[in-house]
XYZ file of C-alpha atoms in Angstrom:
711
model
C 83.215 2.790 9.895
C 82.555 0.312 7.121
C 85.957 0.999 5.485
C 87.871 0.126 8.631
C 85.775 -2.969 9.300
C 86.155 -4.485 5.829
C 89.581 -3.353 4.631
C 90.863 -6.286 2.600
C 94.322 -5.707 1.124
C 94.665 -7.034 -2.411
C 91.261 -8.213 -3.620
C 91.175 -9.757 -7.081
C 89.246 -12.099 -9.305
C 90.431 -15.713 -9.296
C 89.795 -15.954 -13.035
C 91.530 -12.615 -13.799
C 94.492 -12.518 -11.385
C 95.470 -9.010 -12.467
C 91.913 -7.741 -12.098
C 91.594 -5.646 -8.939
C 88.110 -5.221 -7.490
C 86.502 -1.871 -6.794
C 83.932 -1.646 -4.004
C 82.419 1.751 -4.777
C 79.693 1.864 -7.414
C 77.657 4.616 -9.004
C 73.948 4.653 -9.660
C 74.755 3.490 -13.196
C 78.557 3.299 -13.586
C 80.770 0.630 -12.016
C 83.804 -1.577 -12.580
C 83.873 -5.322 -13.051
C 87.589 -4.971 -12.354
C 90.414 -2.454 -12.764
C 94.006 -3.092 -13.701
C 97.002 -1.776 -11.749
C 97.331 1.094 -14.199
C 97.104 4.814 -13.345
C 93.508 5.751 -14.123
C 90.625 3.481 -15.097
C 91.670 0.538 -17.270
C 89.890 -2.825 -17.028
C 86.197 -3.604 -17.606
C 83.566 -0.957 -16.904
C 79.811 -1.017 -17.177
C 76.918 1.386 -17.375
C 73.459 0.236 -16.181
C 74.135 -3.256 -17.562
C 77.196 -5.218 -18.662
C 78.902 -3.331 -21.529
C 82.608 -4.168 -21.016
C 84.206 -0.783 -21.691
C 87.979 -1.476 -21.528
C 89.210 2.086 -20.934
C 87.794 5.241 -19.381
C 91.142 7.060 -19.172
C 94.750 6.403 -18.228
C 97.919 8.348 -17.461
C 100.936 7.385 -19.541
C 104.585 8.215 -18.806
C 106.873 9.295 -21.612
C 104.316 8.203 -24.166
C 103.737 4.678 -22.936
C 101.860 2.818 -20.245
C 104.234 2.214 -17.363
C 104.244 -1.365 -16.052
C 102.966 -1.367 -12.464
C 101.693 -4.930 -12.236
C 103.690 -5.456 -9.031
C 101.976 -2.491 -7.346
C 100.586 -2.914 -3.859
C 96.829 -2.449 -3.555
C 94.527 -1.876 -0.605
C 90.828 -2.541 -1.129
C 88.297 -0.605 0.895
C 84.520 -0.625 0.374
C 84.634 3.044 -0.614
C 87.829 3.144 -2.671
C 90.919 1.395 -4.003
C 94.417 2.574 -3.102
C 97.457 1.650 -5.163
C 101.118 2.311 -4.389
C 104.141 1.515 -6.492
C 107.853 2.283 -6.230
C 110.988 1.445 -8.198
C 114.289 3.163 -9.014
C 112.545 5.548 -11.420
C 109.459 6.716 -9.591
C 107.110 6.479 -6.673
C 103.392 6.422 -7.430
C 100.309 6.640 -5.242
C 96.670 6.589 -6.372
C 93.240 6.598 -4.783
C 90.423 5.705 -7.190
C 86.686 5.326 -6.766
C 83.343 5.789 -8.483
C 80.891 8.232 -6.947
C 77.129 7.698 -6.704
C 76.577 10.325 -9.436
C 78.661 8.247 -11.856
C 82.036 9.956 -11.751
C 85.178 7.837 -12.022
C 87.709 9.736 -9.909
C 91.463 9.140 -9.777
C 93.703 11.147 -7.458
C 97.372 10.500 -8.258
C 100.739 11.481 -6.851
C 103.933 10.973 -8.882
C 107.475 11.415 -7.569
C 110.335 11.336 -10.076
C 113.164 9.338 -8.490
C 115.305 9.284 -11.633
C 117.877 11.767 -12.943
C 115.792 12.600 -16.033
C 112.629 14.613 -16.576
C 109.484 12.563 -17.159
C 106.329 13.595 -18.991
C 102.812 12.510 -18.002
C 99.883 12.536 -20.435
C 96.192 11.740 -20.097
C 94.973 9.214 -22.658
C 91.294 8.753 -23.462
C 89.444 6.407 -25.818
C 89.253 7.372 -29.459
C 86.464 9.819 -30.076
C 87.279 12.019 -27.075
C 88.304 15.543 -28.058
C 89.306 18.726 -26.275
C 86.454 20.996 -25.254
C 88.307 23.752 -23.471
C 91.541 23.950 -21.567
C 90.670 21.394 -18.885
C 88.095 19.094 -20.443
C 87.747 16.274 -22.971
C 84.383 15.191 -24.337
C 83.421 11.984 -26.074
C 81.446 8.845 -25.613
C 80.901 5.153 -26.144
C 78.587 3.666 -28.743
C 76.787 0.667 -27.227
C 75.533 -1.598 -30.026
C 73.374 -3.932 -27.960
C 71.316 -1.585 -25.751
C 69.134 1.363 -26.712
C 71.380 3.847 -24.916
C 74.776 5.228 -25.815
C 77.089 6.819 -23.255
C 78.441 10.337 -23.286
C 81.286 11.309 -20.984
C 83.347 14.280 -19.985
C 86.896 14.042 -18.596
C 88.249 16.892 -16.490
C 91.597 17.345 -14.767
C 92.886 19.559 -11.998
C 95.860 20.361 -14.239
C 95.243 21.302 -17.875
C 98.783 20.268 -18.839
C 97.703 16.623 -18.687
C 95.184 17.219 -21.473
C 97.493 19.278 -23.656
C 101.281 19.360 -23.809
C 101.740 16.974 -20.873
C 102.813 17.449 -17.268
C 106.580 17.672 -16.771
C 108.043 16.222 -13.569
C 111.662 17.127 -12.915
C 114.099 14.791 -11.112
C 113.264 14.723 -7.405
C 109.973 16.578 -7.992
C 106.486 15.383 -6.937
C 103.208 16.245 -8.673
C 99.676 15.513 -7.478
C 96.493 15.870 -9.539
C 92.937 14.593 -9.965
C 91.216 13.307 -13.093
C 87.453 12.699 -13.150
C 85.231 11.200 -15.824
C 81.495 11.885 -15.599
C 79.236 9.508 -17.550
C 75.617 9.751 -18.639
C 73.109 8.674 -21.265
C 73.580 10.502 -24.552
C 69.875 11.058 -25.152
C 69.043 12.434 -21.704
C 72.170 13.829 -20.004
C 73.365 17.125 -21.555
C 77.101 17.445 -21.961
C 77.031 20.644 -19.917
C 75.657 18.646 -16.997
C 78.386 16.032 -17.336
C 81.011 18.762 -17.529
C 79.648 20.343 -14.351
C 79.730 17.004 -12.502
C 83.323 16.337 -13.480
C 84.343 19.850 -12.468
C 82.517 19.524 -9.141
C 84.381 16.282 -8.457
C 87.688 18.035 -9.097
C 86.754 20.848 -6.707
C 85.366 18.528 -4.041
C 88.333 16.214 -3.784
C 91.107 18.737 -4.605
C 94.540 17.617 -5.718
C 95.348 15.789 -2.502
C 95.333 12.002 -2.167
C 94.570 11.953 1.564
C 91.816 14.581 1.193
C 90.204 12.680 -1.671
C 90.257 9.475 0.353
C 88.664 11.131 3.369
C 85.937 12.952 1.410
C 84.965 9.838 -0.553
C 84.805 7.782 2.620
C 82.384 10.263 4.203
C 80.165 10.300 1.123
C 80.144 6.509 0.870
C 79.487 5.988 4.586
C 76.340 8.143 4.507
C 74.179 5.284 3.198
C 75.208 3.068 6.102
C 73.863 5.612 8.578
C 70.436 4.226 7.695
C 71.356 0.653 8.605
C 70.639 -0.911 12.008
C 73.676 -1.685 14.129
C 74.488 -5.113 15.565
C 77.440 -6.042 17.746
C 78.197 -9.072 19.867
C 81.164 -10.914 21.339
C 81.630 -13.022 18.177
C 83.853 -11.223 15.615
C 82.667 -13.572 12.859
C 79.045 -12.458 13.193
C 80.034 -8.813 13.540
C 82.107 -8.807 10.394
C 79.573 -10.777 8.373
C 76.872 -8.312 9.441
C 79.006 -5.411 8.151
C 79.830 -7.210 4.907
C 76.172 -8.005 4.220
C 75.281 -4.327 4.415
C 78.161 -3.606 2.041
C 76.777 -6.198 -0.402
C 73.495 -4.287 -0.558
C 75.212 -0.947 -1.072
C 77.604 -2.365 -3.678
C 74.666 -3.747 -5.675
C 72.409 -0.720 -5.261
C 71.498 0.825 -8.627
C 69.264 3.542 -10.018
C 69.145 3.263 -13.846
C 66.375 5.878 -14.373
C 65.957 4.687 -17.950
C 63.674 2.512 -20.044
C 61.947 -0.267 -18.126
C 63.987 0.429 -14.985
C 62.844 3.850 -13.840
C 63.143 3.129 -10.106
C 66.015 2.147 -7.781
C 66.708 -1.539 -7.159
C 69.372 -3.970 -6.029
C 71.228 -6.092 -8.568
C 71.982 -9.750 -8.004
C 75.620 -8.938 -8.679
C 77.953 -6.535 -10.443
C 80.551 -9.089 -11.500
C 80.636 -10.611 -14.982
C 79.931 -14.272 -15.510
C 82.102 -15.611 -18.326
C 81.993 -12.895 -21.005
C 84.550 -10.085 -20.658
C 85.168 -9.296 -24.338
C 85.322 -5.528 -24.933
C 81.979 -3.973 -25.825
C 80.117 -7.246 -25.526
C 77.404 -8.462 -23.171
C 78.194 -12.134 -23.799
C 77.710 -14.501 -20.872
C 75.125 -14.270 -18.130
C 74.443 -10.843 -16.703
C 73.570 -10.364 -13.018
C 73.271 -6.595 -13.376
C 69.570 -6.408 -14.172
C 66.308 -6.928 -12.350
C 66.078 -10.672 -11.657
C 62.731 -11.392 -10.063
C 64.079 -14.499 -8.334
C 66.507 -12.462 -6.232
C 64.314 -9.402 -5.555
C 62.547 -11.019 -2.537
C 65.925 -12.046 -1.093
C 67.119 -8.451 -1.341
C 63.928 -7.182 0.267
C 64.196 -9.673 3.133
C 67.390 -7.953 4.319
C 67.007 -4.439 2.891
C 63.604 -3.882 4.511
C 65.528 -3.120 7.716
C 67.296 -0.140 6.112
C 65.683 3.142 7.090
C 65.284 4.094 3.422
C 62.916 1.680 1.629
C 63.276 3.307 -1.798
C 65.281 0.504 -3.444
C 62.982 -2.226 -2.114
C 59.896 -0.261 -3.130
C 61.612 0.620 -6.413
C 62.191 -3.005 -7.390
C 58.523 -3.708 -6.747
C 57.483 -0.700 -8.834
C 59.759 -1.649 -11.738
C 58.057 -5.053 -11.902
C 54.595 -3.544 -11.463
C 55.208 -1.160 -14.356
C 56.407 -3.813 -16.833
C 54.773 -7.216 -16.236
C 54.294 -9.977 -18.771
C 51.058 -10.039 -20.755
C 49.475 -12.383 -18.205
C 50.427 -10.033 -15.351
C 53.364 -12.104 -14.083
C 56.389 -10.263 -12.729
C 59.446 -10.954 -14.862
C 63.160 -10.218 -15.221
C 63.927 -6.869 -16.806
C 66.678 -4.950 -18.520
C 66.091 -1.367 -19.561
C 65.078 -2.613 -23.012
C 63.689 -6.100 -22.579
C 60.948 -7.970 -20.782
C 62.392 -11.407 -20.097
C 61.270 -14.669 -18.491
C 60.012 -15.145 -14.947
C 61.536 -17.159 -12.116
C 59.667 -18.628 -9.169
C 59.881 -16.338 -6.159
C 58.177 -15.239 -2.928
C 57.602 -11.591 -3.809
C 54.151 -11.418 -2.200
C 55.455 -12.568 1.168
C 58.538 -10.335 0.938
C 56.344 -7.330 0.122
C 54.125 -8.030 3.127
C 57.153 -8.113 5.432
C 58.516 -4.947 3.821
C 55.267 -3.160 4.630
C 55.283 -4.471 8.196
C 58.497 -2.508 8.695
C 57.635 0.519 6.542
C 53.935 1.199 7.113
C 52.706 2.900 3.935
C 49.035 2.374 3.138
C 49.293 4.211 -0.180
C 52.148 1.963 -1.314
C 50.253 -1.170 -0.220
C 47.204 -0.143 -2.258
C 49.513 0.533 -5.195
C 51.168 -2.900 -4.901
C 48.153 -5.118 -4.228
C 46.734 -5.394 -7.780
C 50.079 -6.591 -9.133
C 50.608 -9.011 -6.251
C 47.132 -10.451 -6.744
C 47.936 -10.861 -10.437
C 50.973 -12.974 -9.502
C 48.765 -15.464 -7.733
C 46.324 -15.643 -10.652
C 49.005 -15.952 -13.318
C 50.793 -18.726 -11.443
C 47.577 -20.681 -11.094
C 46.937 -20.241 -14.805
C 50.421 -21.229 -15.995
C 51.581 -23.742 -13.369
C 48.361 -25.009 -11.823
C 46.414 -28.179 -12.589
C 42.873 -29.466 -12.157
C 43.554 -32.186 -9.576
C 45.072 -30.160 -6.716
C 46.576 -26.807 -5.713
C 50.200 -27.782 -6.332
C 52.409 -26.016 -8.893
C 53.985 -27.907 -11.805
C 57.399 -26.785 -12.998
C 58.042 -27.437 -16.681
C 61.593 -26.069 -16.959
C 64.188 -27.073 -14.398
C 65.833 -23.630 -14.613
C 62.770 -21.607 -13.657
C 62.921 -22.055 -9.894
C 66.561 -21.001 -10.061
C 67.712 -24.510 -9.148
C 68.749 -26.083 -12.397
C 69.729 -29.734 -12.524
C 68.069 -30.726 -9.272
C 68.006 -34.522 -9.616
C 64.263 -34.992 -9.032
C 63.587 -33.967 -12.638
C 65.610 -37.026 -13.786
C 64.533 -39.429 -11.027
C 61.933 -41.134 -13.209
C 64.585 -41.943 -15.829
C 67.135 -43.252 -13.317
C 69.512 -40.306 -13.673
C 70.692 -40.652 -17.289
C 74.235 -39.863 -18.308
C 73.115 -36.960 -20.486
C 70.765 -34.696 -18.517
C 70.431 -32.370 -21.514
C 68.522 -35.015 -23.487
C 64.861 -33.852 -23.347
C 63.649 -37.440 -23.557
C 65.061 -38.137 -20.080
C 63.448 -35.162 -18.376
C 60.180 -35.243 -16.429
C 58.036 -32.303 -15.353
C 57.370 -32.341 -11.635
C 55.109 -30.688 -9.128
C 57.769 -28.726 -7.277
C 57.977 -28.193 -3.549
C 59.719 -24.824 -3.879
C 57.365 -23.274 -6.447
C 54.342 -24.495 -4.520
C 55.634 -23.167 -1.193
C 56.437 -19.828 -2.837
C 52.870 -19.833 -4.153
C 51.536 -20.428 -0.651
C 53.697 -17.653 0.807
C 52.643 -15.230 -1.927
C 48.982 -15.966 -1.246
C 49.492 -15.475 2.480
C 51.318 -12.213 1.836
C 48.448 -10.918 -0.289
C 45.866 -12.075 2.273
C 47.597 -10.246 5.107
C 48.156 -7.101 3.061
C 44.439 -7.142 2.263
C 43.760 -7.324 6.004
C 46.036 -4.353 6.655
C 44.081 -2.091 4.290
C 40.584 -3.547 4.774
C 40.386 -5.282 1.391
C 37.516 -7.811 1.417
C 39.529 -10.283 -0.708
C 41.526 -11.336 2.357
C 39.144 -14.192 3.230
C 39.338 -15.595 -0.309
C 43.135 -15.625 -0.256
C 43.324 -17.185 3.201
C 41.057 -19.998 1.987
C 43.196 -20.528 -1.106
C 46.363 -20.623 0.996
C 44.815 -23.266 3.255
C 44.050 -25.470 0.244
C 47.642 -25.193 -1.002
C 49.003 -25.986 2.454
C 46.759 -29.032 2.846
C 47.833 -30.429 -0.529
C 51.522 -29.949 0.281
C 51.159 -31.758 3.609
C 48.947 -34.519 2.224
C 50.741 -35.269 -1.031
C 54.365 -34.162 -0.782
C 55.121 -35.414 2.731
C 56.423 -38.957 3.105
C 55.945 -40.309 6.614
C 58.386 -43.199 6.282
C 61.356 -40.976 5.377
C 60.064 -37.797 7.089
C 60.675 -35.553 4.103
C 58.880 -33.502 1.427
C 59.356 -34.559 -2.202
C 58.599 -33.350 -5.712
C 55.883 -35.321 -7.507
C 55.449 -36.688 -11.021
C 53.285 -34.127 -12.762
C 50.742 -36.710 -14.011
C 50.753 -39.576 -11.515
C 51.718 -37.787 -8.267
C 54.360 -40.475 -7.698
C 57.028 -39.147 -5.373
C 60.485 -38.445 -6.772
C 62.486 -39.785 -3.839
C 65.238 -37.201 -4.006
C 65.924 -35.198 -0.878
C 66.363 -31.767 -2.474
C 67.184 -28.820 -0.232
C 63.714 -27.465 -1.060
C 62.250 -30.237 1.086
C 62.755 -27.861 4.033
C 60.731 -25.061 2.463
C 57.441 -26.076 4.140
C 59.140 -25.568 7.522
C 60.385 -22.160 6.369
C 56.819 -21.235 5.420
C 55.455 -22.273 8.824
C 53.254 -25.059 7.423
C 54.229 -27.818 9.864
C 52.730 -29.369 12.966
C 53.754 -32.168 15.343
C 53.440 -34.772 12.587
C 56.567 -33.299 10.985
C 58.881 -33.107 13.981
C 61.503 -35.328 12.334
C 62.037 -33.135 9.277
C 64.697 -30.919 10.870
C 66.840 -33.903 11.838
C 67.903 -34.260 8.184
C 69.737 -30.931 8.534
C 71.746 -32.461 11.402
C 72.864 -35.631 9.621
C 76.417 -35.518 8.121
C 75.382 -38.143 5.578
C 72.604 -35.892 4.321
C 72.706 -32.097 4.792
C 75.216 -31.492 7.616
C 78.165 -31.818 5.247
C 81.402 -30.030 6.085
C 80.134 -27.027 4.129
C 76.432 -26.980 4.977
C 73.827 -27.287 3.397
C 74.175 -29.052 0.007
C 71.546 -28.533 -2.646
C 70.716 -32.230 -2.567
C 71.305 -34.755 0.189
C 74.780 -36.287 0.163
C 73.250 -39.772 0.065
C 71.559 -39.111 -3.290
C 72.896 -41.181 -6.215
C 73.222 -37.931 -8.222
C 75.019 -35.982 -5.481
C 78.176 -34.227 -6.711
C 79.793 -31.908 -4.217
C 81.521 -29.872 -6.944
C 78.555 -29.778 -9.295
C 79.395 -32.209 -12.090
C 76.882 -34.730 -13.387
C 78.294 -38.227 -12.865
C 81.779 -36.971 -13.687
C 80.787 -34.612 -16.515
C 80.808 -30.843 -16.106
C 77.755 -30.286 -18.278
C 77.800 -26.537 -17.537
C 81.564 -26.100 -17.339
C 83.868 -25.953 -14.335
C 82.007 -23.078 -12.678
C 78.522 -23.839 -13.978
C 75.409 -23.506 -11.835
C 74.417 -26.969 -10.634
C 71.946 -27.841 -7.878
C 72.868 -31.502 -7.426
C 75.325 -31.121 -4.558
C 77.090 -27.756 -4.210
C 76.215 -25.455 -1.324
C 74.458 -22.205 -2.178
C 74.155 -19.154 0.112
C 70.647 -18.725 -1.332
C 69.332 -21.889 0.254
C 71.657 -21.758 3.262
C 69.663 -18.706 4.330
C 66.348 -20.484 3.834
C 67.509 -23.730 5.481
C 68.709 -21.796 8.536
C 65.485 -19.815 8.629
C 63.560 -23.101 8.537
C 65.751 -24.633 11.251
C 65.227 -21.598 13.485
C 61.465 -21.763 13.059
C 61.454 -25.484 13.795
C 63.568 -24.911 16.901
C 61.064 -22.376 18.183
C 58.162 -24.675 17.363
C 59.831 -27.571 19.199
C 60.748 -25.754 22.429
C 64.164 -24.599 21.151
C 65.374 -28.106 20.424
C 67.728 -26.961 17.648
C 69.223 -23.734 18.980
C 72.714 -25.244 19.137
C 72.429 -26.654 15.634
C 71.245 -23.298 14.328
C 74.280 -21.682 15.962
C 76.636 -24.133 14.217
C 74.926 -23.644 10.871
C 74.926 -19.861 11.197
C 78.664 -19.822 11.861
C 79.379 -22.056 8.873
C 77.181 -19.875 6.684
C 79.031 -16.816 7.990
C 82.397 -18.343 7.074
C 81.257 -18.637 3.437
C 81.558 -14.849 3.317
C 85.352 -14.968 3.715
C 87.952 -16.547 1.455
C 89.612 -19.489 3.195
C 87.673 -18.544 6.357
C 89.990 -15.531 6.687
C 88.068 -12.590 8.167
C 90.428 -10.139 6.478
C 89.252 -11.318 3.029
C 85.495 -10.691 2.619
C 84.128 -12.397 -0.477
C 80.813 -14.092 -1.266
C 80.187 -16.007 -4.502
C 77.374 -18.053 -6.021
C 78.111 -21.574 -4.825
C 80.658 -23.752 -3.033
C 81.941 -27.317 -2.854
C 79.755 -28.792 -0.127
C 82.572 -30.829 1.404
C 85.602 -28.547 1.159
C 83.955 -25.108 1.065
C 86.000 -24.225 -2.047
C 84.359 -21.414 -4.064
C 83.061 -22.846 -7.337
C 82.349 -19.497 -8.974
C 84.145 -16.178 -9.231
C 81.317 -13.640 -9.153
C 82.310 -11.809 -5.995
C 79.997 -9.612 -3.912
C 77.166 -11.885 -5.029
C 73.812 -10.672 -3.751
C 71.454 -13.652 -3.950
C 70.738 -14.635 -0.364
C 69.913 -13.027 2.961
C 71.618 -12.883 6.337
C 70.713 -9.670 8.167
C 67.163 -10.871 8.734
C 68.449 -14.083 10.341
C 70.309 -12.015 12.933
C 67.408 -9.668 13.610
C 64.657 -12.309 13.620
C 66.387 -15.235 15.301
C 69.459 -14.014 17.181
C 67.946 -10.784 18.517
C 64.524 -12.403 18.161
C 62.492 -9.517 16.719
C 59.367 -10.145 14.663
C 56.459 -7.940 13.617
C 52.812 -8.435 12.826
C 50.199 -5.880 11.823
C 49.537 -4.836 15.420
C 52.196 -6.464 17.563
C 55.904 -6.607 18.227
C 57.175 -9.994 19.458
C 60.488 -11.355 20.683
C 61.622 -14.957 20.485
C 65.397 -15.332 20.283
C 67.439 -18.471 19.867
C 70.243 -18.966 22.360
C 73.320 -19.371 20.157
C 75.774 -19.122 23.045
C 76.641 -15.428 22.861
C 77.918 -13.612 25.942
C 76.237 -10.407 24.822
C 74.693 -8.608 21.864
C 73.130 -5.281 21.011
C 70.762 -4.557 18.127
C 70.211 -0.828 17.776
C 68.925 1.784 15.329
C 66.029 -0.397 14.178
C 63.173 1.675 12.810
C 60.069 -0.418 12.293
C 56.321 0.255 12.322
C 57.023 3.832 13.345
C 59.051 2.794 16.407
C 62.719 3.119 17.320
C 63.766 -0.278 18.658
C 66.806 -1.424 20.591
C 67.393 -4.920 21.967
C 70.248 -5.903 24.280
C 71.386 -9.085 25.979
C 74.012 -9.752 28.606
C 74.588 -13.313 29.691
C 73.879 -13.546 33.424
C 76.906 -13.964 35.657
C 79.532 -12.159 33.577
C 81.986 -10.051 35.553
C 81.437 -7.049 33.285
C 79.474 -5.980 30.224
C 80.198 -3.579 27.353
C 78.927 -0.036 27.700
C 75.167 0.178 27.282
C 74.562 -3.521 27.970
C 73.344 -4.977 31.240
C 72.639 -8.489 32.427
C 69.505 -10.038 30.974
C 67.386 -9.578 27.858
C 65.979 -6.085 27.359
C 63.750 -4.324 24.872
C 63.752 -0.561 24.438
C 61.129 1.215 22.329
C 61.546 4.917 21.607
C 64.388 5.068 24.166
C 62.225 3.595 26.946
C 62.793 0.217 28.581
C 59.496 -1.600 28.005
C 60.404 -5.075 29.226
C 63.289 -7.075 30.612
C 63.888 -10.711 31.437
C 66.685 -12.415 33.305
C 67.479 -14.624 30.323
C 66.701 -15.072 26.634
C 63.018 -15.914 26.401
C 59.860 -15.236 24.389
C 58.004 -11.935 24.830
C 54.721 -11.866 22.947
C 52.647 -9.066 24.422
C 53.817 -5.709 23.071
C 51.226 -3.807 21.044
C 52.206 -1.401 18.295
C 50.330 1.912 18.579
């Protein structure tokens, strides 16, 4: 069970020490953090960041009782709080359900010699609407929706004269707030939801905990299962599935009518009540959508991956380009590999109708990129704003001005033909070409030819033989910006390389370049502009926790660098399997504070020497990991008509990948290292593939299997 695997004790924000985290999220309602107060006090959001400070609380004798020394236990599905002093003992289980109910089940024991009185307090504007219900709402000044809510209690005394608790007496009750959009969710519906929550969980803390756990766990039944002899990989696998569930959303409003995954639910900077100040991760960010799809395509339910694609298809920019979206606003576009991610999604979930629906928009991406970022001399993509590939302040933009002290001065900034945007472009073209093949679209040949031109220009112009690396180019002269950015490994990730490029991967092995203590920095450690903590020559131009790509380590590109290293190892007769294993373990450790497996936590970026988290946006969903395990550890890959296996040997004694549903097949892969005295149940010696519960091939050791046709 995911709760047992990831139980984490007290889990808080570094920047808000009293802010307890809540793992459960609704389709639209969630908490940035909650305080150790009976009820829901903290910062709460609906669809996007809105910073509601209070949903409801329980006061004692007319005032909020100080419980800041309470003990808390974080679980993915719920938060449990216990507190005791000479006056009382308190226990609470709180969570948010998928249908947007904030539920608090509380038990109070009066340990004093005087009667105490408990009252439910709601925000101003909430009024009684019957014996057991309050109704009200929240006016949101910066989005087109306002929120209506209904608060119900299992004991009407809380809403009226107050609940009396005599000395030595214990009282248990449930309070539930149901939230919806004022213009589309009738108050009767909200009242029914709150009442149903009261009935479902009953006034019993243990019962509420058990019922919520079952409801929360249901989504994970659709996830493949992986286990091996390495507890680090096992726990990271579980946490990565939790990250997807935590960031799953279904706004059903405005420009976001379909489910999707958010890049994060935590607030960056701004936490002022009823304000959306600061950056907001809780929206559709087209840069992170392909990363979500890379992992989430393996879930049995593709609705959120398909939904993100449909949201972008329904609301593109005027030139057809997919863009970032809130429910109210079409925003800018980031570079991304959505075409390639969509192709791989459809390899797993074969849906011809959905492919035909997606193809026009994916073709438009290719055309719009060529129009906006292309040039007349070659097929490379020019990036004009250093923020638009999601890697701001990469030093190559300032290479031609010798890294000035003030990188914000526009006079010292040079446009460059970017490796990452161009490789994304190539991958998007290849994705469209292969999707065209799958449905018999005659445009496939045209897109394959275009992809070949892009590939040839990358290899001819961006590769430097003397240093064995790929570089950004001056946008006018094609002069190389000799900065080894992490994106220099993207051509290997895209499968562009041949024997001429065999030395590229060695840069990932060099401690003076990319094999820093916390691998893999965003720019090589031997760069003059390298700063492991993200400053710019001693200046924090974006603040202490600002996003900088001139040295910190990012999970985003760790995933891609490891993917590239795995592909290079396979291309070079498994020369880098051991190095991939080391890198995968270090990447896995990023998911746990201080490398402590009892403290799951993933943030935006890290000090590339110490591994110190440089940001505080926990449960950050802007990378992939599950696909690395499935594709390179278990070795599974798909094409339109074939299932292939090519694992890397990372030194495991055994593993089992089960409950994979792909291309209409049920797939299970097991491995037992030869010569062990015993194996776990269901695992035998050797490497075995089962399809639809039948053993279809076995080998004595980990090896490539390339001959299995998909019906």
